[in-house]
Amino acid sequence: LSGEELASPPPSSRDNRDAHGQSGRGDVSFVYDPTDDARFERYARMISDGGATVVSFPLHSAAAAFWDFLGRSGALPLGVERQALLYPRSGAKAEWRAWLRLASEDGIRVVVGAQSSAMAPLRNVSRIIVEDESNNIWRTMRPPIYNVRSLLAKRALLEGASLVLGGRMPSSRAYMRMESEDFRGVRADAARRNVILVDMKLAYSPSVKGVCDALAVSEPLVRETDSALGRGSWAIWILDRKGYAGEIICSECGISIRCGICGGTMRWEASAGRTSCVACGARGTVPEVCPGCSGMLLSAKRPGLEALISLARSAMTVPVPVISLEDEDIGRSPALDSHSGLAIGTRGALSLCDSMNVGMIGWIDADGEARSQEYDARTRAYGLVWESLWRGRSPENRTVLLQTRRPGAEWQRGLGDSRPDWRRFWREEMRERREFTMPPFASLVKIEASLQDVRTMAGLFESGGFEFWMPDEAGAKRPSIWLRTRRISDLRRTIEPFFHISRAKRGYPSVTVWHE
């Protein structure tokens, strides 16, 4: 803090030339291909030159899949394979031992891992590979909010290492950065995919006890599930709503039951006899009366996984395991040892594709992610379906079915084509983002603070000529103010006084910036 120089620079920064004479050039290249094996082969060819390389994945399961690929394919030449390390899952002793080993040994040339490997002390790094770089999981869920992919890119810049961005499809910033010649080496489509779009209005919608809304279970969904099971493979039904119902509302005053800590929506978990906040995870009791008007007419909306499991079991026509998976249970259920069955879960269930033969994936409410009010909701929805098409083992034999309210519209551009291509989606998406001045053409900033601070900021932003708005957030613990700007430096100077040390007892605002 006094500004003194460090006694010595970090080991990896001393010399960016290793024993093989490899040196990072500080350039950026792109590896996009729908099929995992094709990308993995290209990564293997890169690291076979002996240059010190960090290969980072958003999830440990994906890193382990690449590690297994290296072992199966024999892609690394003799000698290099003994110099590679699979960085352990984040946590405690195993990660600490791996960190110490890398810091003390010179023989390790390749580190493969999840987000915890971003700052693994590999010496003389010449290349950093960021796989699945467009995945939203790179962004931390709790403060401080930052993107680990950006951290990896900054490390590559500081160490003069080559940066490789890869995945099934690019993020908006990567798409913007790719020049026309870069697309020549990028595969945006592959063999014909079997995508079925089903209009939810034509689906059978069985009622769910205690819930206002119904769940759509279409005839094509059941038919394609039976077909996959008949081929001896697994089927996955995905519904991104945990619990029995996603929301409890008062029929008299219309308010939704909110979390007393963060103001988030409380879902109903009938099996546990409780409610749970979808934002912060805080738990509570199931209310008997409305906390706002004391009314007794409470009802649930948006049925979730607990409601879907019973419908699925009644819909199956063949005797196979039907299991419900929470994110933390994925891969641990003994029923998964069966050669075929039906797994029901949230988007996390897609990780089963890495280790099992998945012949069919059905999105029960494909529009769920796209309905989010966030500007990149359609991109996330498209990315999840694209992942469904290509992830894991034997994707060429897989059917993906989307139950949707508007088949083929908006975010589903091109998915129904015989050869789906993410370039068609991105062309239209980027055109609209440019038209409405959304990231990556401008930055979105969310500032959470006390009501007094938010009002003071609003006056400063008004006089400073910033475009801002304050959403209606009834019940939120801390109100927020949003800005859309290209003037990040001016914004920093404007809010800097709110972070003075004299405000320590009052608390500081929370600032989140979206650049893409």
XYZ file of N, CA, C and O in Angstrom, residues 420-499:
320
model
N -28.398 -25.830 -39.092
C -28.416 -24.619 -38.255
C -27.047 -23.935 -38.243
O -26.007 -24.582 -38.259
N -27.068 -22.599 -38.209
C -25.843 -21.821 -38.322
C -25.956 -20.616 -37.391
O -26.864 -19.792 -37.548
N -25.029 -20.507 -36.402
C -25.127 -19.398 -35.451
C -24.849 -18.050 -36.101
O -25.198 -17.013 -35.543
N -24.226 -18.011 -37.296
C -23.971 -16.733 -37.943
C -25.273 -16.016 -38.295
O -25.352 -14.787 -38.241
N -26.290 -16.784 -38.664
C -27.577 -16.160 -38.977
C -28.168 -15.495 -37.739
O -28.695 -14.381 -37.810
N -28.064 -16.181 -36.595
C -28.571 -15.584 -35.356
C -27.799 -14.310 -35.021
O -28.384 -13.270 -34.715
N -26.460 -14.362 -35.050
C -25.655 -13.230 -34.622
C -25.812 -12.024 -35.538
O -25.744 -10.871 -35.079
N -25.995 -12.245 -36.822
C -26.156 -11.105 -37.725
C -27.354 -10.255 -37.316
O -27.265 -9.023 -37.235
N -28.483 -10.902 -37.066
C -29.686 -10.169 -36.680
C -29.566 -9.610 -35.265
O -29.993 -8.483 -34.994
N -29.001 -10.390 -34.358
C -28.863 -9.948 -32.968
C -27.975 -8.710 -32.879
O -28.300 -7.747 -32.176
N -26.844 -8.717 -33.589
C -25.935 -7.573 -33.543
C -26.545 -6.344 -34.218
O -26.306 -5.200 -33.800
N -27.310 -6.560 -35.254
C -27.984 -5.428 -35.900
C -28.924 -4.739 -34.920
O -28.958 -3.500 -34.820
N -29.693 -5.541 -34.167
C -30.639 -4.957 -33.217
C -29.909 -4.320 -32.035
O -30.316 -3.268 -31.534
N -28.837 -4.933 -31.574
C -28.092 -4.338 -30.461
C -27.467 -3.004 -30.869
O -27.425 -2.056 -30.079
N -26.976 -2.933 -32.100
C -26.406 -1.663 -32.581
C -27.498 -0.602 -32.679
O -27.300 0.558 -32.300
N -28.660 -1.004 -33.154
C -29.768 -0.066 -33.324
C -30.232 0.495 -31.987
O -30.560 1.685 -31.878
N -30.245 -0.348 -30.947
C -30.724 0.083 -29.631
C -29.584 0.447 -28.673
O -29.806 0.638 -27.482
N -28.359 0.531 -29.196
C -27.171 0.921 -28.411
C -27.031 0.046 -27.173
O -27.001 0.524 -26.038
N -26.963 -1.245 -27.389
C -26.766 -2.213 -26.324
C -25.360 -2.799 -26.423
O -24.706 -2.689 -27.466
N -24.849 -3.401 -25.350
C -23.529 -4.039 -25.422
C -23.483 -5.032 -26.581
O -24.481 -5.689 -26.857
N -22.356 -5.099 -27.293
C -21.044 -4.508 -27.000
C -20.839 -3.111 -27.567
O -19.712 -2.616 -27.569
N -21.893 -2.438 -28.038
C -21.761 -1.106 -28.626
C -21.828 -0.009 -27.572
O -21.543 1.146 -27.855
N -22.224 -0.355 -26.374
C -22.222 0.548 -25.225
C -22.194 -0.331 -23.977
O -22.376 -1.547 -24.063
N -21.976 0.288 -22.833
C -21.941 -0.460 -21.576
C -23.233 -0.234 -20.803
O -23.771 0.881 -20.777
N -23.732 -1.302 -20.185
C -24.850 -1.191 -19.252
C -24.286 -1.239 -17.842
O -23.450 -2.090 -17.527
N -24.741 -0.330 -16.992
C -24.234 -0.230 -15.629
C -25.402 -0.255 -14.651
O -26.369 0.504 -14.818
N -25.300 -1.126 -13.659
C -26.295 -1.182 -12.597
C -25.628 -0.775 -11.289
O -24.602 -1.331 -10.905
N -26.208 0.207 -10.609
C -25.677 0.688 -9.333
C -26.749 0.479 -8.271
O -27.871 0.987 -8.395
N -26.411 -0.272 -7.229
C -27.297 -0.477 -6.092
C -26.760 0.310 -4.905
O -25.569 0.247 -4.589
N -27.621 1.057 -4.251
C -27.199 1.908 -3.135
C -28.418 2.218 -2.268
O -29.534 1.761 -2.538
N -28.196 3.001 -1.231
C -29.319 3.436 -0.390
C -30.222 4.360 -1.199
O -29.804 4.937 -2.223
N -31.460 4.503 -0.750
C -32.410 5.347 -1.471
C -31.897 6.783 -1.571
O -32.021 7.425 -2.629
N -31.284 7.284 -0.500
C -30.759 8.640 -0.520
C -29.648 8.787 -1.559
O -29.617 9.755 -2.329
N -28.742 7.798 -1.602
C -27.644 7.856 -2.575
C -28.155 7.749 -4.005
O -27.646 8.421 -4.917
N -29.141 6.886 -4.221
C -29.695 6.731 -5.568
C -30.309 8.045 -6.047
O -30.122 8.456 -7.204
N -31.010 8.729 -5.159
C -31.608 10.010 -5.550
C -30.535 11.059 -5.830
O -30.662 11.860 -6.774
N -29.490 11.072 -5.012
C -28.390 12.018 -5.247
C -27.710 11.734 -6.581
O -27.410 12.644 -7.354
N -27.472 10.430 -6.872
C -26.852 10.058 -8.143
C -27.720 10.472 -9.318
O -27.214 10.922 -10.358
N -29.025 10.307 -9.169
C -29.931 10.666 -10.260
C -29.772 12.136 -10.638
O -29.766 12.496 -11.826
N -29.627 12.998 -9.623
C -29.407 14.413 -9.905
C -28.085 14.667 -10.607
O -28.008 15.474 -11.547
N -27.033 13.953 -10.178
C -25.722 14.109 -10.811
C -25.741 13.600 -12.252
O -25.154 14.207 -13.150
N -26.418 12.464 -12.481
C -26.489 11.917 -13.836
C -27.296 12.825 -14.754
O -26.985 12.959 -15.948
N -28.337 13.436 -14.193
C -29.163 14.353 -14.978
C -28.334 15.555 -15.445
O -28.349 15.920 -16.632
N -27.584 16.146 -14.522
C -26.773 17.306 -14.881
C -25.582 16.919 -15.756
O -25.082 17.739 -16.526
N -25.112 15.661 -15.634
C -23.973 15.209 -16.420
C -24.337 14.696 -17.792
O -23.442 14.299 -18.561
N -25.624 14.648 -18.126
C -26.055 14.224 -19.451
C -26.010 12.725 -19.674
O -25.891 12.268 -20.815
N -26.119 11.927 -18.593
C -26.119 10.469 -18.732
C -27.543 9.976 -18.994
O -28.520 10.543 -18.497
N -27.643 8.905 -19.748
C -28.934 8.231 -19.955
C -29.118 7.217 -18.838
O -28.324 6.287 -18.692
N -30.145 7.389 -18.027
C -30.334 6.516 -16.871
C -31.819 6.312 -16.617
O -32.666 7.041 -17.122
N -32.130 5.297 -15.802
C -33.507 5.037 -15.387
C -33.494 4.283 -14.069
O -32.531 3.594 -13.717
N -34.595 4.409 -13.328
C -34.746 3.739 -12.038
C -35.952 2.809 -12.122
O -37.090 3.286 -12.185
N -35.742 1.495 -12.156
C -36.861 0.555 -12.276
C -37.682 0.495 -10.998
O -37.203 0.834 -9.905
N -38.920 0.060 -11.149
C -39.802 -0.136 -9.994
C -39.426 -1.453 -9.327
O -39.614 -2.524 -9.903
N -38.877 -1.387 -8.131
C -38.394 -2.573 -7.425
C -39.009 -2.635 -6.029
O -38.320 -2.556 -5.014
N -40.314 -2.739 -5.987
C -41.001 -2.797 -4.698
C -40.532 -4.004 -3.900
O -40.504 -5.120 -4.396
N -40.138 -3.751 -2.657
C -39.700 -4.841 -1.786
C -38.210 -5.075 -1.785
O -37.700 -5.841 -0.979
N -37.460 -4.442 -2.706
C -36.014 -4.642 -2.758
C -35.356 -3.979 -1.562
O -35.752 -2.896 -1.127
N -34.326 -4.626 -1.030
C -33.630 -4.096 0.134
C -32.871 -2.830 -0.223
O -32.836 -1.872 0.556
N -32.246 -2.815 -1.414
C -31.524 -1.638 -1.878
C -32.000 -1.289 -3.282
O -31.945 -2.135 -4.182
N -32.482 -0.084 -3.498
C -32.924 0.299 -4.855
C -31.738 0.386 -5.799
O -30.578 0.411 -5.386
N -32.019 0.429 -7.074
C -30.961 0.467 -8.081
C -31.240 1.560 -9.097
O -32.367 2.041 -9.244
N -30.179 1.939 -9.778
C -30.270 2.893 -10.877
C -29.428 2.345 -12.023
O -28.337 1.816 -11.806
N -29.959 2.399 -13.249
C -29.303 1.816 -14.417
C -28.864 2.922 -15.363
O -29.529 3.955 -15.491
N -27.715 2.684 -16.035
C -27.232 3.612 -17.046
C -26.839 2.856 -18.304
O -26.452 1.686 -18.232
N -26.932 3.551 -19.424
C -26.425 3.038 -20.695
C -25.477 4.108 -21.234
O -25.901 5.232 -21.509
N -24.189 3.764 -21.347
C -23.223 4.810 -21.648
C -21.989 4.269 -22.359
O -21.655 3.084 -22.232
N -21.326 5.131 -23.099
C -19.987 4.880 -23.619
C -18.953 5.688 -22.838
O -17.770 5.612 -23.125
N -19.404 6.451 -21.860
C -18.538 7.369 -21.112
C -18.186 6.765 -19.746
O -18.508 7.326 -18.704
N -17.491 5.637 -19.754
C -17.172 4.962 -18.504
C -16.259 5.821 -17.625
O -16.433 5.891 -16.403
N -15.289 6.498 -18.216
C -14.374 7.335 -17.433
C -15.118 8.479 -16.761
O -14.881 8.800 -15.583
N -16.055 9.113 -17.501
C -16.852 10.195 -16.905
C -17.732 9.660 -15.783
O -17.902 10.323 -14.744
N -18.282 8.473 -15.980
C -19.122 7.877 -14.946
C -18.310 7.595 -13.685
O -18.765 7.856 -12.568
N -17.095 7.108 -13.864
C -16.249 6.814 -12.703
C -15.976 8.085 -11.890
O -16.053 8.071 -10.660
N -15.670 9.159 -12.579
C -15.405 10.409 -11.861
C -16.650 10.909 -11.135
O -16.557 11.494 -10.046
N -17.812 10.667 -11.712
C -19.053 11.149 -11.105
C -19.370 10.413 -9.806
O -19.818 11.025 -8.825
N -19.168 9.093 -9.779
C -19.548 8.316 -8.597
C -18.382 8.121 -7.619
O -18.582 7.546 -6.545
N -17.188 8.596 -7.964
C -16.024 8.391 -7.098
C -16.231 8.913 -5.678
O -15.816 8.260 -4.709
N -16.878 10.073 -5.464
C -17.080 10.549 -4.089
C -17.884 9.593 -3.212
O -17.745 9.626 -1.980
N -18.713 8.736 -3.819
C -19.518 7.799 -3.030
C -18.675 6.651 -2.473
O -19.193 5.827 -1.715
N -17.391 6.594 -2.850
C -16.504 5.539 -2.366
C -15.390 6.092 -1.479
O -14.401 5.423 -1.231
